[in-house]
Coordinates of C-alpha atoms in Angstrom, one line a residue:
M30 CA -3.5 -32.6 11.7
L31 CA -3.8 -30.5 8.7
T32 CA -6.8 -28.4 7.8
P33 CA -7.3 -28.3 4.1
R34 CA -8.6 -26.1 2.3
F35 CA -12.4 -25.2 1.5
E36 CA -14.7 -23.2 -0.7
I37 CA -18.3 -23.3 0.3
T38 CA -21.7 -22.6 -2.5
Q39 CA -25.0 -22.2 -2.2
T40 CA -28.1 -21.9 -3.8
D41 CA -31.5 -21.8 -2.3
E42 CA -32.1 -25.4 -1.5
E43 CA -28.7 -26.4 -0.8
V44 CA -25.1 -25.8 0.3
T45 CA -22.0 -27.8 -1.1
I46 CA -18.6 -27.6 0.6
I47 CA -15.6 -28.5 -1.5
V48 CA -12.2 -29.6 0.6
H49 CA -9.0 -29.8 -1.0
A50 CA -7.6 -32.7 0.5
P51 CA -5.1 -34.1 -2.0
Y52 CA -3.3 -36.2 0.8
A53 CA -6.6 -38.2 2.4
N54 CA -7.0 -41.6 3.3
I55 CA -10.0 -42.5 1.4
K56 CA -11.2 -45.3 3.8
D57 CA -11.3 -43.8 7.0
A58 CA -12.9 -40.5 5.3
E59 CA -15.6 -39.2 7.1
A60 CA -18.5 -36.1 7.0
S61 CA -21.2 -35.2 9.3
V62 CA -23.5 -32.1 9.9
D63 CA -25.7 -31.2 13.6
G64 CA -27.7 -27.5 12.7
T65 CA -25.0 -25.2 11.8
D66 CA -21.5 -27.6 12.9
F67 CA -20.2 -29.4 10.0
R68 CA -17.2 -31.6 10.7
F69 CA -14.9 -33.7 8.2
Y70 CA -11.9 -35.8 9.0
S71 CA -10.0 -38.0 6.4
T72 CA -6.1 -38.6 8.1
P73 CA -4.7 -36.5 7.8
Y74 CA -7.2 -33.8 7.5
Y75 CA -9.3 -32.0 9.5
L76 CA -12.3 -29.9 9.8
R77 CA -14.7 -28.2 11.2
L78 CA -16.7 -25.3 10.6
Q79 CA -19.6 -23.1 12.8
L80 CA -22.2 -22.2 9.2
P81 CA -24.3 -19.0 9.0
G82 CA -27.1 -21.1 8.9
E83 CA -28.5 -24.8 9.5
I84 CA -28.1 -28.0 6.9
E85 CA -29.2 -31.6 7.2
E86 CA -27.9 -34.6 5.9
N87 CA -31.2 -36.4 4.0
D88 CA -31.7 -38.2 0.5
S89 CA -30.6 -35.5 -1.6
S90 CA -27.5 -35.3 0.2
S91 CA -24.3 -36.3 -2.0
G92 CA -20.8 -36.7 -1.7
A93 CA -17.7 -37.6 -4.3
Y94 CA -14.3 -37.3 -4.4
D95 CA -11.9 -36.4 -7.3
C96 CA -8.7 -38.2 -7.4
E97 CA -7.1 -35.9 -9.7
K98 CA -7.8 -32.8 -7.7
G99 CA -8.1 -34.0 -4.7
D100 CA -11.2 -33.0 -3.5
F101 CA -14.5 -33.9 -1.9
T102 CA -17.4 -32.2 -3.0
L103 CA -20.6 -33.0 -0.5
R104 CA -23.6 -31.5 -0.7
F105 CA -26.3 -30.5 2.2
S106 CA -29.9 -29.5 1.9
K107 CA -30.8 -26.3 4.3
V108 CA -32.7 -27.3 7.0
N109 CA -34.7 -23.3 5.7
K110 CA -35.6 -23.7 2.0
G111 CA -34.5 -20.1 0.6
E112 CA -32.6 -19.5 3.9
H113 CA -29.0 -17.0 2.1
F114 CA -25.9 -17.8 4.7
E115 CA -24.2 -14.6 4.7
N116 CA -20.0 -14.6 4.3
L117 CA -19.8 -17.3 3.1
E118 CA -16.5 -16.3 1.9
M119 CA -14.5 -15.3 5.0
I120 CA -12.6 -18.6 5.5
T121 CA -11.5 -17.6 9.2
T122 CA -14.6 -17.1 10.5
L123 CA -15.9 -20.4 9.6
L124 CA -13.0 -22.3 11.4
A125 CA -14.0 -22.6 15.1
P126 CA -17.1 -23.3 17.3
S127 CA -19.6 -20.6 17.9
K128 CA -18.6 -19.0 21.4
N129 CA -20.7 -17.9 24.5
K130 CA -21.3 -14.2 23.9
S131 CA -21.9 -13.0 27.4
T132 CA -18.6 -14.8 28.0
V133 CA -16.4 -13.4 26.3
I134 CA -13.6 -11.4 27.5
P135 CA -11.7 -8.7 26.0
N136 CA -9.2 -10.0 24.0
I137 CA -5.1 -8.3 24.6
E138 CA -2.2 -9.8 23.2
V139 CA 1.3 -9.0 23.3
I140 CA 4.2 -10.1 20.7
G141 CA 7.2 -11.6 22.6
N142 CA 10.4 -11.7 21.9
P143 CA 11.3 -15.0 19.9
S144 CA 13.9 -15.5 22.5
A145 CA 11.5 -15.5 25.7
A146 CA 8.3 -16.6 23.9
S147 CA 6.4 -19.6 26.0
A148 CA 3.4 -22.0 24.1
D149 CA 0.3 -22.3 25.7
M150 CA -1.3 -25.1 23.8
N151 CA -5.4 -25.3 24.1
N152 CA -6.1 -28.8 25.4
G153 CA -8.4 -29.7 22.7
V154 CA -12.3 -29.1 24.9
D155 CA -15.0 -27.1 23.8
G156 CA -17.0 -25.4 25.8
S157 CA -20.0 -28.2 25.9
G158 CA -16.9 -30.6 27.3
N159 CA -16.8 -32.3 23.7
N160 CA -13.1 -33.2 22.9
W161 CA -13.5 -34.0 19.6
F162 CA -12.5 -30.8 18.9
A163 CA -9.1 -30.3 17.6
P164 CA -7.4 -26.2 18.0
Q165 CA -6.4 -24.7 14.3
D166 CA -5.0 -22.1 15.5
N167 CA -1.3 -22.0 16.1
F168 CA 0.3 -21.5 19.7
V169 CA 0.5 -17.3 21.5
E170 CA 3.1 -15.6 22.6
T171 CA 2.2 -13.9 25.8
E172 CA 4.2 -12.1 28.1
A173 CA 3.0 -9.6 31.0
I174 CA 1.6 -6.5 29.8
L175 CA 3.0 -2.9 30.7
L176 CA -0.5 -1.2 32.2
N177 CA 1.2 2.3 32.4
S178 CA 3.3 2.1 29.1
P179 CA 2.2 3.6 25.8
K180 CA -0.1 1.2 23.4
Y181 CA 0.2 0.5 19.9
G182 CA -0.5 -3.1 17.6
F183 CA -4.0 -4.0 16.3
A184 CA -6.9 -1.6 18.5
N185 CA -3.9 0.3 21.0
K186 CA -4.4 -3.2 22.9
I187 CA -0.2 -3.9 22.8
S188 CA 2.4 -2.7 24.8
G189 CA 5.5 -3.7 25.8
S190 CA 6.6 -5.5 22.7
L191 CA 9.5 -3.9 21.5
T192 CA 11.7 -3.4 24.5
A193 CA 13.4 -7.3 23.9
F194 CA 14.3 -5.9 20.0
E195 CA 17.4 -4.3 19.3
A196 CA 17.0 -0.5 18.3
A197 CA 18.8 -0.8 15.0
W198 CA 16.3 -3.8 13.9
I199 CA 13.5 -1.8 14.8
K200 CA 14.9 1.8 13.1
E201 CA 14.7 0.0 10.0
I202 CA 11.3 -0.4 9.5
I203 CA 9.8 2.1 12.6
D204 CA 9.9 6.0 12.6
L205 CA 8.7 6.4 15.6
P206 CA 11.4 7.1 18.1
A207 CA 11.4 4.9 21.0
P208 CA 8.2 3.0 20.6
D209 CA 7.9 1.8 24.1
A210 CA 8.5 5.1 25.8
T211 CA 7.0 8.0 23.2
P212 CA 3.2 8.5 24.6
E213 CA 0.6 8.2 22.1
V214 CA -0.6 11.8 22.4
E215 CA 3.2 13.5 20.5
R216 CA 3.0 10.5 17.7
K217 CA 1.4 13.2 15.7
T218 CA 3.4 16.2 16.1
L219 CA 6.8 14.3 15.8
R220 CA 5.5 12.9 12.8
E221 CA 4.7 15.7 10.8
Q222 CA 7.7 17.7 12.5
R223 CA 10.5 15.2 10.4
E224 CA 8.0 15.2 7.4
L225 CA 9.3 19.0 7.0
S226 CA 12.7 17.7 7.6
D227 CA 12.9 15.2 5.0
F228 CA 10.6 16.8 2.3
S229 CA 12.9 17.7 -0.6
E230 CA 11.9 21.0 -2.1
E231 CA 14.5 20.8 -5.2
H232 CA 12.6 16.7 -5.8
Y233 CA 9.3 18.0 -5.8
M234 CA 9.7 20.6 -8.4
A235 CA 11.8 18.1 -10.7
D236 CA 8.9 15.8 -10.7
L237 CA 6.7 19.0 -11.1
V238 CA 9.0 20.3 -14.4
Q239 CA 9.9 16.9 -15.5
P240 CA 7.4 13.9 -14.4
E241 CA 8.6 10.9 -15.2
C242 CA 5.3 9.1 -13.2
K243 CA 2.7 9.8 -16.2
P244 CA 2.9 5.9 -17.5
Y245 CA 2.0 5.7 -13.3
I246 CA -0.6 7.4 -13.4
T247 CA -2.8 6.9 -16.8
Y248 CA -2.0 2.7 -16.0
T249 CA -5.1 0.6 -15.5
A250 CA -5.0 -0.9 -12.1
E251 CA -6.4 -4.1 -11.3
W252 CA -9.7 -2.4 -9.1
D253 CA -10.3 0.0 -12.2
T254 CA -12.3 -3.0 -14.4
L255 CA -13.0 -5.7 -11.8
Q256 CA -16.3 -6.1 -10.9
K257 CA -17.3 -6.8 -7.3
D258 CA -18.9 -10.3 -7.9
Q259 CA -16.1 -11.7 -9.9
V260 CA -13.5 -11.2 -6.4
A261 CA -12.2 -14.3 -5.2
F262 CA -9.1 -15.5 -3.6
S263 CA -6.4 -17.6 -4.8
E264 CA -5.1 -20.9 -2.9
T265 CA -2.4 -18.4 -1.0
E266 CA -5.1 -16.5 0.0
S267 CA -7.1 -19.1 1.4
D268 CA -4.2 -21.0 2.1
L269 CA -3.3 -18.0 4.8
L270 CA -6.8 -17.2 5.9
K271 CA -7.6 -20.6 7.4
E272 CA -4.5 -21.0 9.5
L273 CA -4.9 -17.8 11.3
P274 CA -7.0 -17.8 14.5
N275 CA -10.0 -16.9 14.9
K276 CA -10.7 -14.3 17.7
E277 CA -13.2 -11.7 19.0
Y278 CA -13.2 -8.6 19.8
L279 CA -14.6 -6.6 22.3
L280 CA -14.3 -3.1 20.3
S281 CA -15.7 0.2 21.0
S282 CA -17.6 2.4 19.4
E283 CA -14.6 4.8 19.1
D284 CA -12.3 1.9 18.4
V285 CA -14.1 0.7 15.5
Q286 CA -13.5 4.1 14.1
K287 CA -10.1 4.1 14.8
L288 CA -9.8 1.1 13.0
C289 CA -11.3 2.0 9.9
L290 CA -9.2 5.1 10.0
N291 CA -6.1 2.6 10.1
V292 CA -7.2 0.6 6.8
V293 CA -7.6 3.6 4.5
D294 CA -4.4 5.0 6.2
I295 CA -2.8 1.1 4.7
L296 CA -5.2 0.9 1.2
Y297 CA -3.3 4.0 -0.2
A298 CA 0.1 2.8 0.5
S299 CA -1.1 -0.1 -1.0
C300 CA -2.2 1.2 -3.3
Y301 CA 0.5 3.7 -4.4
N302 CA 2.7 0.6 -4.4
H303 CA 0.6 -1.2 -6.9
R304 CA -0.1 1.9 -9.3
T305 CA 4.0 2.5 -8.8
T306 CA 5.2 -1.0 -10.3
L307 CA 2.3 -1.2 -12.6
G308 CA 1.4 -4.2 -10.4
E309 CA 4.4 -6.1 -10.3
N310 CA 5.9 -5.7 -6.7
T311 CA 9.8 -5.6 -6.5
T312 CA 12.2 -6.1 -3.7
E313 CA 11.0 -2.2 -2.6
S314 CA 7.6 -3.3 -1.9
S315 CA 8.0 -3.8 1.3
W316 CA 9.9 -0.8 1.9
T317 CA 6.7 1.3 0.3
I318 CA 4.0 0.4 1.9
N319 CA 5.6 0.1 5.4
K320 CA 6.8 3.6 4.9
L321 CA 4.1 5.9 3.6
S322 CA 1.3 4.2 6.3
S323 CA 1.5 6.0 9.2
T324 CA -0.4 3.8 11.3
L325 CA 2.7 0.8 10.2
C326 CA 5.4 3.1 10.5
W327 CA 4.7 5.4 13.4
F328 CA 2.3 3.5 15.1
Q329 CA -1.1 6.4 14.6
N330 CA -4.3 6.8 15.4
F331 CA -6.4 8.9 13.9
T332 CA -9.1 11.4 14.6
S333 CA -10.6 11.7 11.0
L334 CA -10.7 10.7 7.5
D335 CA -9.3 14.3 6.5
E336 CA -6.1 14.0 9.0
V337 CA -6.0 10.5 7.4
I338 CA -5.5 12.1 3.7
T339 CA -3.5 14.5 4.8
A340 CA -1.0 11.8 6.1
C341 CA -1.2 9.6 3.3
I342 CA -0.6 12.4 0.7
R343 CA 2.4 14.5 3.0
R344 CA 4.4 10.8 3.1
S345 CA 3.9 10.4 -1.0
L346 CA 5.2 13.8 -1.3
C347 CA 8.4 13.4 1.0
Y348 CA 9.7 9.7 0.6
P349 CA 9.1 7.6 -2.7
L350 CA 10.3 7.7 -6.1
Y351 CA 7.5 9.7 -7.7
R352 CA 6.7 12.7 -5.5
N353 CA 3.6 13.7 -7.9
W354 CA 0.9 15.7 -6.7
E355 CA -1.6 14.4 -9.9
L356 CA -0.1 10.7 -8.5
S357 CA -1.1 11.2 -5.2
I358 CA -4.1 12.3 -5.7
K359 CA -5.1 9.1 -8.6
V360 CA -3.8 7.5 -5.5
F361 CA -6.6 8.5 -3.3
E362 CA -8.9 7.2 -5.8
D363 CA -7.7 4.2 -6.1
V364 CA -8.3 4.0 -2.3
K365 CA -12.0 4.5 -3.0
N366 CA -12.2 2.5 -5.6
V367 CA -10.9 -0.7 -3.5
L368 CA -13.6 0.6 -0.9
S369 CA -16.1 -0.2 -4.1
L370 CA -15.8 -3.3 -4.2
G371 CA -16.1 -4.8 -0.5
R372 CA -15.4 -6.8 2.4
K373 CA -13.3 -9.1 0.2
Y374 CA -11.1 -7.2 -2.2
I375 CA -9.9 -5.2 1.0
V376 CA -8.7 -8.7 2.5
K377 CA -7.1 -9.4 -0.7
R378 CA -5.0 -6.3 -0.3
F379 CA -3.9 -7.4 3.0
C380 CA -3.1 -11.2 2.6
E381 CA -0.6 -9.4 -0.4
I382 CA 0.4 -7.2 2.6
H383 CA 1.2 -9.9 5.1
S384 CA 2.9 -11.9 2.5
L385 CA 5.2 -8.7 1.1
F386 CA 5.9 -8.2 4.9
N387 CA 7.1 -11.7 6.0
N388 CA 9.3 -11.9 2.8
S389 CA 11.1 -8.7 3.4
Y390 CA 15.0 -8.6 4.0
E391 CA 14.1 -6.6 7.1
P392 CA 12.1 -7.6 10.7
R393 CA 8.5 -6.3 8.9
Y394 CA 7.2 -9.5 10.2
I395 CA 6.8 -7.8 13.8
L396 CA 3.8 -5.4 11.5
N397 CA 2.2 -8.7 10.8
Q398 CA 2.4 -9.6 14.3
L399 CA 1.4 -6.2 15.8
Y400 CA -1.2 -5.3 12.8
V401 CA -1.8 -7.1 9.6
K402 CA -2.7 -10.4 11.3
D403 CA -5.5 -9.0 13.8
F404 CA -6.7 -6.8 10.3
L405 CA -7.4 -9.8 8.3
V406 CA -9.6 -12.0 11.4
W407 CA -11.2 -8.8 12.1
L408 CA -11.8 -7.5 8.1
Q409 CA -13.7 -10.7 8.0
T410 CA -16.3 -9.5 10.6
L411 CA -16.6 -6.3 9.3
P412 CA -20.7 -5.6 7.8
E413 CA -20.3 -4.9 4.5
S414 CA -22.6 -1.6 5.5
L415 CA -19.8 -0.6 7.4
I416 CA -17.3 -0.2 4.9
E417 CA -20.0 1.1 2.5
S418 CA -20.5 3.7 4.6
L419 CA -16.7 4.2 4.5
H420 CA -16.5 4.9 1.3
S421 CA -19.1 7.8 0.8
A422 CA -17.6 9.6 3.9
L423 CA -14.8 9.2 1.7
S424 CA -15.8 10.9 -1.5
E425 CA -17.0 13.6 0.8
I426 CA -12.9 14.4 1.1
H427 CA -11.3 16.9 -1.5
P428 CA -7.4 17.1 -0.9
N429 CA -6.0 20.3 -2.0
K430 CA -2.3 21.5 -1.3
A431 CA -2.7 24.0 0.6
N432 CA -3.9 21.7 3.7
M433 CA -0.1 19.9 3.3
G434 CA 2.0 22.3 5.1
L435 CA 4.6 22.0 2.9
D436 CA 4.1 25.1 0.8
L437 CA 3.4 23.8 -2.3
I438 CA 1.7 26.3 -4.0
E439 CA 4.9 28.5 -3.4
L440 CA 6.9 26.1 -4.9
E441 CA 5.0 25.5 -7.7
V442 CA 4.6 29.6 -8.6
A443 CA 8.3 29.3 -8.4
T444 CA 8.9 26.8 -10.8
Y445 CA 7.2 27.8 -13.7
S446 CA 8.4 31.5 -13.4
V447 CA 11.8 30.2 -13.5
Q448 CA 10.4 27.6 -16.1
E449 CA 9.6 30.8 -18.4
E450 CA 12.4 32.8 -18.0
D451 CA 14.4 29.7 -19.1
F452 CA 11.7 28.9 -22.6
V453 CA 12.2 33.4 -22.9
I454 CA 16.1 32.4 -22.9
E455 CA 16.0 29.3 -24.7
N456 CA 13.8 30.8 -27.8
T457 CA 16.2 34.3 -27.9
I458 CA 18.9 31.6 -29.0
H459 CA 16.9 29.7 -31.2
K460 CA 16.5 32.7 -32.9
M461 CA 19.5 33.7 -33.5
T462 CA 20.4 30.8 -34.8
N463 CA 18.2 30.9 -37.7
N464 CA 19.6 34.2 -38.8
V465 CA 23.1 33.5 -38.2
E466 CA 22.1 30.6 -40.9
Q467 CA 20.1 32.8 -43.3
M468 CA 22.9 35.6 -42.9
S469 CA 25.3 32.4 -44.3
L470 CA 22.6 31.0 -46.6
N471 CA 22.3 34.4 -48.5
G472 CA 25.9 35.2 -48.3
S473 CA 26.7 32.1 -50.3
T474 CA 25.0 33.0 -53.5
Q475 CA 27.2 36.4 -54.5
E476 CA 30.9 37.1 -53.7
R477 CA 32.0 37.9 -50.7
P478 CA 35.4 37.4 -48.8
K479 CA 36.2 34.1 -47.3
N480 CA 36.7 35.2 -43.5
V481 CA 33.4 36.4 -42.9
Y482 CA 31.6 33.2 -42.8
H483 CA 33.8 32.1 -40.3
V484 CA 33.4 35.2 -38.3
N485 CA 30.3 35.3 -38.2
Q486 CA 30.5 31.8 -36.8
K487 CA 32.5 32.6 -34.4
F488 CA 30.4 35.8 -33.7
F489 CA 28.0 33.3 -33.2
K490 CA 30.3 30.8 -31.0
Y491 CA 29.9 33.9 -28.7
L492 CA 26.6 34.9 -28.5
L493 CA 25.8 31.3 -27.1
S494 CA 28.5 31.5 -24.3
S495 CA 27.4 35.1 -23.5
S496 CA 24.0 34.2 -22.7
S497 CA 24.5 31.2 -21.0
S498 CA 26.9 33.2 -18.9
S499 CA 24.5 36.2 -17.7
T500 CA 22.3 33.4 -17.2
D501 CA 24.6 31.8 -14.6
S502 CA 26.2 34.9 -13.3
S503 CA 24.3 37.4 -9.6
D504 CA 22.0 40.3 -11.0
T505 CA 24.8 42.6 -9.3
D506 CA 27.9 41.2 -11.4
S507 CA 25.7 41.1 -14.7
D508 CA 26.5 44.2 -16.3
S509 CA 30.7 44.7 -15.6
N510 CA 30.8 40.7 -16.2
T511 CA 29.0 41.7 -20.1
S512 CA 31.0 44.6 -20.5
S513 CA 34.1 42.7 -19.6
S514 CA 33.4 39.4 -22.0
S515 CA 32.1 42.4 -24.8
S516 CA 35.5 43.8 -25.2
S517 CA 37.5 40.6 -24.7
S518 CA 35.7 39.3 -27.5
S519 CA 35.6 41.6 -29.7
S520 CA 39.5 41.9 -28.9
S521 CA 39.3 38.3 -29.9
L522 CA 37.7 38.1 -33.4
D523 CA 39.6 41.4 -34.5
S524 CA 42.8 39.4 -33.7
D525 CA 42.9 35.7 -32.9
D526 CA 39.8 34.9 -35.4
L527 CA 40.7 36.4 -38.3
D528 CA 44.4 34.8 -38.2
D529 CA 42.2 31.6 -38.2
E530 CA 40.7 32.1 -42.0
P531 CA 41.5 29.3 -44.7
K532 CA 44.4 30.1 -46.6

């Protein structure tokens, strides 16, 4: 059975459910409601939803089919008039029967190696014994959990899932050495050490003096103009969300805090990619998001927002093509703008990441299994109030160069000092050029030997070469080299240059 794409809207008195089923057999189409339970069936489609409020079928209810669009439009009355149904846009959370909260057990899932995967299909019977419910999630791959092994993945609930993969494969997407053996407490230290060794002072200084990223800094991103009530899922995003398994997670307050910090980390990488591609993803987009996120590249969990933002900015100054402080801060502002648009837009950003990873040349689909798919499910259940508090807390963070641990201030002082010296030399040469040209113009109005202008030109070339050589040579050898060059040039001007005068 296929799960059709659907959309739900509401007024104070009724709920409208639009089911997109273009290949449906209209003759056997059925729709029924029972309190919060809605069911639709028409070969080869089946849809069952658990709504956040009760609806009923009465004389005002109606149904229609648009044969051109393939849409069933079904309207039902609300039992409690004026009641507002929350989260009707969160597709995945609606696609399952309600569960008894007291019987929920911790959801710990381990991603298995494809060659050793085993399918465990649900028998199709729900808690009430009703076997009319057809499972709408794919089979889950499982393997034994190594309780003493380091944990990673969503909410740090996975272990031992990468041992079956070749090390060369894993290194393509994960910088953490031996993820199934390296203790979690060592991840931050190892990451910071790698960043220090990978940070290029020359690259940073070059981008500081000649910033090619100006167009990206001034770029108006989607979230700069989008309003919260304008956010909507595309057909591709809806298709992805309806295929996700509806899980419930038993998480402590500490787990929720860590997951929120992971969300900020991943969103920063996504925003950097969006801004530096001007909203048009490239073949490098999946690498950029993967590389800039400490969560996805190092399996790191954070303890504070300061720690997250510092890690994000450090990595943005170490790895991508454009390594500019102003750009990194602009991306930080982007993250705040994304959070201000609420849960639905955050889910859209993660849908894009899922698509990029699935279509990546490297095996980044593993990261979808470890992190992204669970984030897509969990984010749909996240209260808007928690996202608002996260946005508020992020507004209190003010990153500075001194805390990056990369000696950025010293590098910038040295860069501007060298740039100022080069500017002085350039101005001196420019003045000399003007003086020589003025001498030439003045000399053209009066009689003088023809060889004078010729010698002046040769002398000017000497000055330029002398200036260039003096800037390249060391301080200890500058006096001797200048003296030698002067005598040599003087000799050349007295003999060779005069011999070259026009006859």
